Amino acid sequence: MIVGVHPLAGFDKLLHYKVPEALRAGMQLGLLVRVPIGPRVTLGLVGQMGAPTDFPVEKLKPVTQIVYPFPALPADLLELARWMSRYYAAPLDGIIETMIPGAVRHGAALKQEKLLSLARRLAPDELAALEKRAPQQARLYQFLAQQFKAQPKSLVLSRLGQTAAVVNALMKRGVVQEEAQRVERIAYADGFAHGELVAAQPHALNAEQQAAAEAVAAALAEEKFSVTLLHGVTGSGKTEVYLRAIDAALKAGGGVVFLVPEVALTPQTVARLRSRLEAIAPGHQCVVWHSHLSEGERLDGWFALATGEARVVVGARSAIFAPVRDLRLIVVDEEHEPAYKQDETPRYHGRDVAVYRAKLNRAVGLLGSATPSLESFVNAQAGKYRLLRLTQRVDARKLPDIDIVDMRIEAMRQRTLPTLSRRLVDAMHRRFERKEQTILFINRRGYSSSMLCTDCGQVEECEHCSITMTYHRADEVLRCHLCGAERPAPLVCPKCRSPKIRWRGLGTQRVEESVRRVLPRARIERMDTDTMAKKNRFREVLMEFRAGKIDVLVGTQMIGKGLDFPNVTLVGLIDADISMHIPDFRANERTFQLLVQVAGRAGRGDRAGEVVVQTFTPQAEAIQFSRHADFEGFAESELKLRRDFRYPPFRHLIHHLFRGQNPEKLQFFAEQWAKRVEQVFGDRVELRGPSPSPIEKIKDHYRWQVWYFTASATKVVPELVKLRAEFAWPDDITQVLDVDPVNLS
DNA sequence: AGCACGCCGACT
DNA sequence: GTCGGCGTGCTC
């Protein structure tokens, strides 16, 4: 018997091994094994049964050991790993490593305890004989005979004051049996249990929720792969629909994965979910999965799922790899959240992996969001996903009014670069008179600032990477943080030649000063990392604010941490452009969510809250904000924009790194490669490169040249991998494909 | 990833 | 003459 093994040793190659007689019976796909590689022994995963085609069988070494008697990767996850390897162009061994928790991989010893129980009952005469000849054994027998279930060995022995010798004697006679069992560490000891005890009774569903829940239940009953996109406005009660679906899946005997963005995984949410799940499926453990678990907790949770003791896992991104058995339902809450993207190798998108895993298991995928990602929305429009809608808010609260203020007009009116617009100042005055509160929100992210033209709104971007360039004051240059390209900071706007260039990087301090000028009698507090350096200051300020001792709170993202302020009826976004043009395209989405969250609660009674957004690029912000108010309208215009402009909805950003010593040769091959890519993708491909300034460290050390491609097509990645395989590279040039899974469909 | 093999510069 | 630099290749 010969097996192919993926060694977890840092190189991505399938190696073959003989299976010794003793290990043959237990051998199967997905097992974690130890295998010799050269002088060492490493962990590996059995990925194939059968002999190699390109290696002499007689030179094969034997498998050293089977680490666990059951597959560390069940069949579906093994298949998923292979798909990911192809789809994300990532090495398979790395994917296997991310799928199996470290503690499991290292074959960590399980915390075990031995349980004692009776193997058979003794006849009365046998018992009498035993009492005479071996009184201690008889005591043990009597004790165990009174127990309803197996008891821990250590406990029994200490209670009876006996030693293991007594147990051994009885075992030899076949009267007592010993079994090993794992000690549950997860039970409910992860701190999540103490969050908040919430009444567990199910809420009554409104008609829309009811219809949605029934539709999902029907999909589950079909027992085939399907994906449902649940588009429900903020506060429409999506969670109740998830819970009904989970209920249905559990009742059908299946397992469930419930993904939430990492930030949403707070003790309160988990406790709430858990109490509801308890009510739905009494006796079923719900495993919580996130990055802050200890090794032991992770191990226990993993085992509970792998053995079927637990059938539900709630967790962040990586919970999609939990070894849930008989998977019937995968829920992805807030499916548009960028937190689902892993941006280290292996790069993957949790939501997309979830959909594919559902497909492999013929399970149901349920994606929920108030603002679906464009790719999911397009999939729904194309009929690939079923679209369900929840249009009514359960709590009947009004959405906030959003004003977008064009700061270019404001600048003309005030003849200076304003910090606060008239609109915002007026709104703040009204709040102050009514004794309501205001939050001014400013996104200053570190020292990064960008170049903005106050006449035309132009923001300088890197020509290779399409991200905003960052201004570095020390050497007066604009630099791209992705590829390292740099150019001198311009004196006039490169687009409209206007000299009115502004370097963005507005601080909370300046905003505070401005507010003092317009509202001299107001109590103002500033909240950012500088002023909050003192330990409990943060908490203090939040408490004062909540108690109404502060009228205006000026702060950075950290305000979002204490979100629930019932008396806040106005939120001002001082400088929307900073967040929208930050060199991390994910940041704008996050900031955005935060604002809408604050604003969504800003209503008072029947009066809606107000949000004032100050911006130099009103079109962009209008689109962003309409995304929440009118998602369909947003989606339509955004899709058009992306099609016409540079960011199609399914763009993959592909970094292609060429390595070699001869620049001319590199140039030649990059062009050749580009031609081949174009042949396959036609006009959907854009070649941008070479990068003028490859990342220094890499350049010095390996003399790499960095080239970037961007391509827009749903099939780009698999096709590129195919291309890579058939493209013949000369010996002195190597290339690496790195794919950022932006909006994979 | 590790580790060996191998081919060019400064040293017990 | 060797020791050791890291560039290259292999691991069943």
Short mmCIF file of N, CA and C in Angstrom, two decimals, chain A residues 36-183:
data_model
loop_
_atom_site.label_atom_id
_atom_site.label_comp_id
_atom_site.label_asym_id
_atom_site.label_seq_id
_atom_site.Cartn_x
_atom_site.Cartn_y
_atom_site.Cartn_z
N PRO A 36 9.05 10.61 7.12
CA PRO A 36 10.45 11.02 7.08
C PRO A 36 10.74 11.82 5.82
N ILE A 37 11.44 12.93 6.00
CA ILE A 37 11.93 13.69 4.86
C ILE A 37 13.41 13.91 5.11
N GLY A 38 14.22 13.30 4.28
CA GLY A 38 15.65 13.36 4.52
C GLY A 38 15.93 12.83 5.91
N PRO A 39 16.67 13.60 6.69
CA PRO A 39 17.03 13.13 8.02
C PRO A 39 15.94 13.39 9.07
N ARG A 40 14.89 14.17 8.70
CA ARG A 40 13.91 14.57 9.71
C ARG A 40 12.59 13.85 9.53
N VAL A 41 11.74 14.04 10.51
CA VAL A 41 10.38 13.54 10.40
C VAL A 41 9.43 14.73 10.50
N THR A 42 8.53 14.86 9.54
CA THR A 42 7.59 15.99 9.57
C THR A 42 6.15 15.51 9.51
N LEU A 43 5.26 16.44 9.81
CA LEU A 43 3.85 16.15 9.66
C LEU A 43 3.47 16.22 8.18
N GLY A 44 2.48 15.45 7.84
CA GLY A 44 1.99 15.49 6.47
C GLY A 44 0.54 15.09 6.44
N LEU A 45 -0.11 15.40 5.34
CA LEU A 45 -1.51 15.05 5.20
C LEU A 45 -1.68 14.09 4.04
N VAL A 46 -2.37 12.98 4.29
CA VAL A 46 -2.56 12.00 3.23
C VAL A 46 -3.52 12.58 2.20
N GLY A 47 -3.01 12.76 0.99
CA GLY A 47 -3.83 13.42 -0.02
C GLY A 47 -4.17 12.51 -1.19
N GLN A 48 -3.63 11.32 -1.20
CA GLN A 48 -3.82 10.45 -2.35
C GLN A 48 -3.54 9.01 -1.95
N MET A 49 -4.31 8.09 -2.49
CA MET A 49 -4.02 6.68 -2.27
C MET A 49 -3.47 6.15 -3.59
N GLY A 50 -2.27 5.61 -3.57
CA GLY A 50 -1.74 5.06 -4.81
C GLY A 50 -0.31 5.48 -5.06
N ALA A 51 0.30 4.81 -6.02
CA ALA A 51 1.73 4.95 -6.26
C ALA A 51 2.06 6.18 -7.11
N PRO A 52 3.28 6.68 -6.97
CA PRO A 52 3.73 7.80 -7.78
C PRO A 52 4.01 7.36 -9.21
N THR A 53 4.00 8.31 -10.13
CA THR A 53 4.25 7.96 -11.52
C THR A 53 5.69 8.27 -11.91
N ASP A 54 6.34 9.12 -11.13
CA ASP A 54 7.65 9.60 -11.56
C ASP A 54 8.73 9.34 -10.51
N PHE A 55 8.51 8.32 -9.74
CA PHE A 55 9.49 8.03 -8.69
C PHE A 55 9.51 6.52 -8.48
N PRO A 56 10.72 5.94 -8.41
CA PRO A 56 10.80 4.49 -8.27
C PRO A 56 10.21 3.99 -6.95
N VAL A 57 9.28 3.09 -7.05
CA VAL A 57 8.55 2.59 -5.89
C VAL A 57 9.48 1.97 -4.84
N GLU A 58 10.56 1.34 -5.33
CA GLU A 58 11.42 0.64 -4.37
C GLU A 58 12.21 1.61 -3.48
N LYS A 59 12.26 2.88 -3.88
CA LYS A 59 12.99 3.85 -3.06
C LYS A 59 12.10 4.56 -2.04
N LEU A 60 10.83 4.19 -1.99
CA LEU A 60 9.91 4.85 -1.07
C LEU A 60 10.25 4.51 0.38
N LYS A 61 10.08 5.51 1.25
CA LYS A 61 10.24 5.29 2.69
C LYS A 61 8.88 4.99 3.30
N PRO A 62 8.87 4.41 4.48
CA PRO A 62 7.59 4.12 5.11
C PRO A 62 7.03 5.30 5.91
N VAL A 63 5.70 5.35 6.01
CA VAL A 63 5.03 6.31 6.90
C VAL A 63 5.44 5.98 8.33
N THR A 64 5.79 6.98 9.11
CA THR A 64 6.25 6.74 10.47
C THR A 64 5.11 6.46 11.44
N GLN A 65 4.06 7.31 11.33
CA GLN A 65 3.03 7.24 12.34
C GLN A 65 1.74 7.88 11.85
N ILE A 66 0.63 7.39 12.35
CA ILE A 66 -0.65 8.07 12.12
C ILE A 66 -0.94 8.89 13.37
N VAL A 67 -1.11 10.19 13.22
CA VAL A 67 -1.23 11.06 14.39
C VAL A 67 -2.60 10.93 15.05
N TYR A 68 -3.65 11.03 14.24
CA TYR A 68 -4.99 10.82 14.76
C TYR A 68 -5.66 9.74 13.94
N PRO A 69 -6.49 8.91 14.59
CA PRO A 69 -7.10 7.80 13.85
C PRO A 69 -8.21 8.22 12.90
N PHE A 70 -8.55 9.51 12.89
CA PHE A 70 -9.59 9.99 11.98
C PHE A 70 -9.03 11.12 11.15
N PRO A 71 -9.64 11.42 10.01
CA PRO A 71 -9.07 12.44 9.13
C PRO A 71 -9.03 13.80 9.79
N ALA A 72 -7.89 14.47 9.70
CA ALA A 72 -7.78 15.83 10.19
C ALA A 72 -8.51 16.77 9.23
N LEU A 73 -8.55 16.40 7.98
CA LEU A 73 -9.35 17.11 7.00
C LEU A 73 -10.36 16.15 6.40
N PRO A 74 -11.63 16.31 6.72
CA PRO A 74 -12.65 15.48 6.10
C PRO A 74 -12.63 15.69 4.58
N ALA A 75 -13.27 14.79 3.88
CA ALA A 75 -13.21 14.82 2.42
C ALA A 75 -13.57 16.19 1.84
N ASP A 76 -14.60 16.82 2.39
CA ASP A 76 -15.01 18.08 1.78
C ASP A 76 -13.96 19.16 1.96
N LEU A 77 -13.29 19.17 3.10
CA LEU A 77 -12.27 20.19 3.33
C LEU A 77 -11.02 19.93 2.48
N LEU A 78 -10.72 18.67 2.27
CA LEU A 78 -9.58 18.34 1.41
C LEU A 78 -9.84 18.84 0.00
N GLU A 79 -11.05 18.59 -0.45
CA GLU A 79 -11.45 19.06 -1.77
C GLU A 79 -11.43 20.58 -1.83
N LEU A 80 -11.92 21.19 -0.76
CA LEU A 80 -11.95 22.65 -0.66
C LEU A 80 -10.53 23.21 -0.73
N ALA A 81 -9.62 22.54 -0.04
CA ALA A 81 -8.22 22.98 -0.04
C ALA A 81 -7.66 22.95 -1.46
N ARG A 82 -7.98 21.90 -2.19
CA ARG A 82 -7.48 21.79 -3.57
C ARG A 82 -8.06 22.90 -4.43
N TRP A 83 -9.34 23.15 -4.23
CA TRP A 83 -9.97 24.22 -5.01
C TRP A 83 -9.32 25.57 -4.70
N MET A 84 -9.11 25.81 -3.41
CA MET A 84 -8.50 27.09 -3.02
C MET A 84 -7.11 27.23 -3.62
N SER A 85 -6.40 26.15 -3.61
CA SER A 85 -5.05 26.17 -4.17
C SER A 85 -5.08 26.60 -5.63
N ARG A 86 -6.04 26.08 -6.35
CA ARG A 86 -6.18 26.44 -7.77
C ARG A 86 -6.70 27.86 -7.90
N TYR A 87 -7.74 28.15 -7.16
CA TYR A 87 -8.46 29.41 -7.35
C TYR A 87 -7.65 30.61 -6.90
N TYR A 88 -6.97 30.48 -5.81
CA TYR A 88 -6.20 31.60 -5.28
C TYR A 88 -4.72 31.49 -5.63
N ALA A 89 -4.41 30.51 -6.44
CA ALA A 89 -3.02 30.33 -6.87
C ALA A 89 -2.08 30.29 -5.67
N ALA A 90 -2.50 29.56 -4.64
CA ALA A 90 -1.69 29.48 -3.43
C ALA A 90 -1.20 28.05 -3.21
N PRO A 91 -0.05 27.90 -2.58
CA PRO A 91 0.47 26.55 -2.33
C PRO A 91 -0.48 25.75 -1.44
N LEU A 92 -0.69 24.51 -1.81
CA LEU A 92 -1.64 23.67 -1.09
C LEU A 92 -1.25 23.43 0.36
N ASP A 93 0.04 23.28 0.61
CA ASP A 93 0.44 22.97 1.99
C ASP A 93 0.12 24.13 2.94
N GLY A 94 0.26 25.34 2.41
CA GLY A 94 -0.09 26.50 3.22
C GLY A 94 -1.57 26.53 3.56
N ILE A 95 -2.38 26.14 2.61
CA ILE A 95 -3.82 26.12 2.83
C ILE A 95 -4.18 25.04 3.85
N ILE A 96 -3.57 23.89 3.70
CA ILE A 96 -3.81 22.82 4.67
C ILE A 96 -3.45 23.30 6.07
N GLU A 97 -2.33 24.02 6.15
CA GLU A 97 -1.91 24.53 7.46
C GLU A 97 -2.91 25.50 8.06
N THR A 98 -3.49 26.35 7.23
CA THR A 98 -4.48 27.28 7.81
C THR A 98 -5.77 26.56 8.18
N MET A 99 -6.04 25.45 7.52
CA MET A 99 -7.29 24.75 7.80
C MET A 99 -7.24 23.95 9.10
N ILE A 100 -6.05 23.49 9.44
CA ILE A 100 -5.93 22.69 10.65
C ILE A 100 -5.28 23.53 11.74
N PRO A 101 -5.97 23.71 12.88
CA PRO A 101 -5.40 24.54 13.94
C PRO A 101 -4.03 24.06 14.38
N GLY A 102 -3.20 24.99 14.75
CA GLY A 102 -1.84 24.66 15.14
C GLY A 102 -1.76 23.57 16.19
N ALA A 103 -2.62 23.67 17.17
CA ALA A 103 -2.60 22.70 18.26
C ALA A 103 -2.86 21.28 17.72
N VAL A 104 -3.74 21.19 16.75
CA VAL A 104 -4.05 19.89 16.18
C VAL A 104 -2.88 19.39 15.35
N ARG A 105 -2.31 20.32 14.58
CA ARG A 105 -1.19 19.96 13.72
C ARG A 105 -0.02 19.42 14.52
N HIS A 106 0.24 20.05 15.61
CA HIS A 106 1.40 19.62 16.39
C HIS A 106 1.09 18.39 17.19
N GLY A 107 -0.05 17.82 16.90
CA GLY A 107 -0.41 16.58 17.57
C GLY A 107 -0.46 16.75 19.06
N ALA A 108 -0.87 17.95 19.50
CA ALA A 108 -0.92 18.22 20.93
C ALA A 108 -1.67 17.12 21.65
N ALA A 109 -1.13 16.72 22.75
CA ALA A 109 -1.76 15.66 23.51
C ALA A 109 -3.11 16.16 23.99
N LEU A 110 -4.08 15.32 23.90
CA LEU A 110 -5.40 15.72 24.37
C LEU A 110 -5.42 15.58 25.86
N LYS A 111 -6.11 16.50 26.47
CA LYS A 111 -6.28 16.36 27.90
C LYS A 111 -7.32 15.26 28.08
N GLN A 112 -6.86 14.16 28.59
CA GLN A 112 -7.77 13.02 28.67
C GLN A 112 -8.00 12.62 30.10
N GLU A 113 -9.15 12.01 30.33
CA GLU A 113 -9.29 11.38 31.62
C GLU A 113 -9.92 10.02 31.40
N LYS A 114 -9.57 9.11 32.29
CA LYS A 114 -10.06 7.75 32.12
C LYS A 114 -11.32 7.57 32.94
N LEU A 115 -12.29 6.93 32.34
CA LEU A 115 -13.56 6.71 33.00
C LEU A 115 -13.72 5.23 33.31
N LEU A 116 -14.27 4.95 34.49
CA LEU A 116 -14.49 3.56 34.88
C LEU A 116 -15.97 3.25 34.88
N SER A 117 -16.29 2.05 34.39
CA SER A 117 -17.67 1.59 34.50
C SER A 117 -17.66 0.07 34.57
N LEU A 118 -18.77 -0.51 34.91
CA LEU A 118 -18.85 -1.97 34.99
C LEU A 118 -18.94 -2.56 33.60
N ALA A 119 -18.21 -3.62 33.39
CA ALA A 119 -18.30 -4.32 32.11
C ALA A 119 -19.41 -5.38 32.18
N ARG A 120 -19.54 -5.98 33.33
CA ARG A 120 -20.66 -6.93 33.51
C ARG A 120 -21.03 -6.99 34.99
N ARG A 121 -22.20 -7.43 35.23
CA ARG A 121 -22.67 -7.58 36.61
C ARG A 121 -22.22 -8.95 37.14
N LEU A 122 -21.93 -8.97 38.42
CA LEU A 122 -21.55 -10.25 39.03
C LEU A 122 -22.79 -10.94 39.59
N ALA A 123 -22.78 -12.23 39.48
CA ALA A 123 -23.85 -13.01 40.11
C ALA A 123 -23.66 -12.91 41.63
N PRO A 124 -24.74 -13.09 42.42
CA PRO A 124 -24.63 -12.94 43.89
C PRO A 124 -23.53 -13.81 44.50
N ASP A 125 -23.41 -15.04 44.00
CA ASP A 125 -22.38 -15.90 44.60
C ASP A 125 -20.98 -15.43 44.23
N GLU A 126 -20.83 -14.93 43.04
CA GLU A 126 -19.53 -14.41 42.63
C GLU A 126 -19.13 -13.24 43.52
N LEU A 127 -20.12 -12.36 43.77
CA LEU A 127 -19.87 -11.19 44.58
C LEU A 127 -19.44 -11.60 46.00
N ALA A 128 -20.14 -12.57 46.54
CA ALA A 128 -19.81 -13.06 47.88
C ALA A 128 -18.38 -13.57 47.93
N ALA A 129 -18.01 -14.34 46.89
CA ALA A 129 -16.65 -14.89 46.83
C ALA A 129 -15.62 -13.77 46.77
N LEU A 130 -15.96 -12.76 45.97
CA LEU A 130 -15.04 -11.63 45.80
C LEU A 130 -14.85 -10.87 47.12
N GLU A 131 -15.97 -10.69 47.84
CA GLU A 131 -15.88 -9.97 49.11
C GLU A 131 -14.94 -10.66 50.08
N LYS A 132 -14.98 -11.98 50.00
CA LYS A 132 -14.12 -12.74 50.89
C LYS A 132 -12.66 -12.63 50.49
N ARG A 133 -12.44 -12.86 49.21
CA ARG A 133 -11.06 -12.99 48.77
C ARG A 133 -10.37 -11.62 48.52
N ALA A 134 -11.18 -10.67 48.00
CA ALA A 134 -10.58 -9.38 47.65
C ALA A 134 -11.52 -8.26 48.03
N PRO A 135 -11.54 -7.90 49.29
CA PRO A 135 -12.52 -6.93 49.78
C PRO A 135 -12.42 -5.57 49.08
N GLN A 136 -11.22 -5.16 48.73
CA GLN A 136 -11.08 -3.86 48.06
C GLN A 136 -11.74 -3.87 46.70
N GLN A 137 -11.52 -4.97 45.98
CA GLN A 137 -12.13 -5.08 44.65
C GLN A 137 -13.64 -5.07 44.77
N ALA A 138 -14.13 -5.73 45.81
CA ALA A 138 -15.57 -5.78 46.02
C ALA A 138 -16.12 -4.38 46.30
N ARG A 139 -15.38 -3.59 47.05
CA ARG A 139 -15.83 -2.23 47.35
C ARG A 139 -15.95 -1.40 46.08
N LEU A 140 -14.93 -1.57 45.28
CA LEU A 140 -14.92 -0.83 44.01
C LEU A 140 -16.11 -1.26 43.16
N TYR A 141 -16.35 -2.55 43.13
CA TYR A 141 -17.47 -3.08 42.35
C TYR A 141 -18.78 -2.48 42.83
N GLN A 142 -18.98 -2.53 44.16
CA GLN A 142 -20.22 -2.01 44.73
C GLN A 142 -20.41 -0.54 44.37
N PHE A 143 -19.31 0.16 44.48
CA PHE A 143 -19.39 1.60 44.19
C PHE A 143 -19.84 1.85 42.75
N LEU A 144 -19.15 1.15 41.84
CA LEU A 144 -19.47 1.38 40.42
C LEU A 144 -20.87 0.90 40.08
N ALA A 145 -21.30 -0.14 40.77
CA ALA A 145 -22.63 -0.70 40.50
C ALA A 145 -23.72 0.31 40.84
N GLN A 146 -23.39 1.23 41.73
CA GLN A 146 -24.40 2.22 42.12
C GLN A 146 -24.47 3.42 41.18
N GLN A 147 -23.47 3.54 40.34
CA GLN A 147 -23.40 4.73 39.48
C GLN A 147 -24.24 4.54 38.21
N PHE A 148 -24.79 5.63 37.76
CA PHE A 148 -25.58 5.56 36.54
C PHE A 148 -24.71 5.61 35.30
N LYS A 149 -23.60 6.31 35.45
CA LYS A 149 -22.74 6.38 34.27
C LYS A 149 -21.27 6.24 34.68
N ALA A 150 -20.43 6.13 33.70
CA ALA A 150 -19.02 5.97 33.94
C ALA A 150 -18.48 7.13 34.77
N GLN A 151 -17.57 6.84 35.69
CA GLN A 151 -17.02 7.86 36.57
C GLN A 151 -15.52 8.01 36.34
N PRO A 152 -15.03 9.22 36.53
CA PRO A 152 -13.59 9.43 36.36
C PRO A 152 -12.78 8.54 37.31
N LYS A 153 -11.76 7.92 36.73
CA LYS A 153 -10.96 6.98 37.49
C LYS A 153 -10.30 7.64 38.70
N SER A 154 -9.74 8.83 38.45
CA SER A 154 -9.02 9.50 39.53
C SER A 154 -9.96 9.79 40.70
N LEU A 155 -11.18 10.19 40.35
CA LEU A 155 -12.16 10.53 41.37
C LEU A 155 -12.55 9.31 42.20
N VAL A 156 -12.79 8.20 41.50
CA VAL A 156 -13.19 6.95 42.16
C VAL A 156 -12.11 6.49 43.12
N LEU A 157 -10.87 6.49 42.62
CA LEU A 157 -9.78 5.97 43.43
C LEU A 157 -9.56 6.82 44.68
N SER A 158 -9.64 8.12 44.53
CA SER A 158 -9.39 8.95 45.70
C SER A 158 -10.55 8.84 46.69
N ARG A 159 -11.77 8.71 46.15
CA ARG A 159 -12.92 8.57 47.02
C ARG A 159 -12.83 7.30 47.87
N LEU A 160 -12.39 6.20 47.23
CA LEU A 160 -12.33 4.92 47.93
C LEU A 160 -10.98 4.68 48.59
N GLY A 161 -10.06 5.60 48.38
CA GLY A 161 -8.73 5.43 48.96
C GLY A 161 -7.99 4.23 48.42
N GLN A 162 -8.21 3.96 47.15
CA GLN A 162 -7.58 2.78 46.55
C GLN A 162 -6.53 3.19 45.53
N THR A 163 -5.81 2.20 45.03
CA THR A 163 -4.84 2.47 43.98
C THR A 163 -5.26 1.77 42.70
N ALA A 164 -4.51 2.05 41.65
CA ALA A 164 -4.85 1.50 40.34
C ALA A 164 -4.76 -0.02 40.31
N ALA A 165 -4.04 -0.59 41.26
CA ALA A 165 -3.87 -2.05 41.28
C ALA A 165 -5.23 -2.74 41.38
N VAL A 166 -6.13 -2.16 42.18
CA VAL A 166 -7.46 -2.74 42.36
C VAL A 166 -8.22 -2.73 41.04
N VAL A 167 -8.13 -1.61 40.37
CA VAL A 167 -8.81 -1.47 39.07
C VAL A 167 -8.27 -2.49 38.09
N ASN A 168 -6.94 -2.59 38.05
CA ASN A 168 -6.32 -3.52 37.10
C ASN A 168 -6.78 -4.95 37.32
N ALA A 169 -6.88 -5.33 38.61
CA ALA A 169 -7.31 -6.69 38.91
C ALA A 169 -8.72 -6.95 38.40
N LEU A 170 -9.59 -5.97 38.62
CA LEU A 170 -10.97 -6.14 38.18
C LEU A 170 -11.07 -6.12 36.65
N MET A 171 -10.20 -5.36 36.04
CA MET A 171 -10.21 -5.31 34.58
C MET A 171 -9.78 -6.66 34.01
N LYS A 172 -8.80 -7.25 34.66
CA LYS A 172 -8.31 -8.57 34.22
C LYS A 172 -9.44 -9.59 34.28
N ARG A 173 -10.26 -9.47 35.29
CA ARG A 173 -11.41 -10.38 35.42
C ARG A 173 -12.52 -10.04 34.43
N GLY A 174 -12.39 -8.87 33.80
CA GLY A 174 -13.42 -8.48 32.83
C GLY A 174 -14.66 -7.91 33.48
N VAL A 175 -14.53 -7.47 34.71
CA VAL A 175 -15.69 -6.94 35.42
C VAL A 175 -15.81 -5.43 35.20
N VAL A 176 -14.65 -4.80 35.16
CA VAL A 176 -14.63 -3.34 35.03
C VAL A 176 -14.00 -2.94 33.70
N GLN A 177 -14.50 -1.92 33.13
CA GLN A 177 -13.84 -1.42 31.92
C GLN A 177 -13.42 0.03 32.08
N GLU A 178 -12.39 0.33 31.32
CA GLU A 178 -11.82 1.66 31.41
C GLU A 178 -11.92 2.29 30.03
N GLU A 179 -12.40 3.50 29.95
CA GLU A 179 -12.37 4.16 28.64
C GLU A 179 -11.79 5.56 28.79
N ALA A 180 -11.10 5.96 27.75
CA ALA A 180 -10.50 7.29 27.78
C ALA A 180 -11.48 8.29 27.20
N GLN A 181 -11.59 9.43 27.84
CA GLN A 181 -12.43 10.45 27.26
C GLN A 181 -11.76 11.79 27.37
N ARG A 182 -12.03 12.60 26.41
CA ARG A 182 -11.43 13.93 26.45
C ARG A 182 -12.14 14.79 27.48
N VAL A 183 -11.39 15.68 28.04
CA VAL A 183 -11.99 16.63 28.96
C VAL A 183 -12.41 17.85 28.14
#
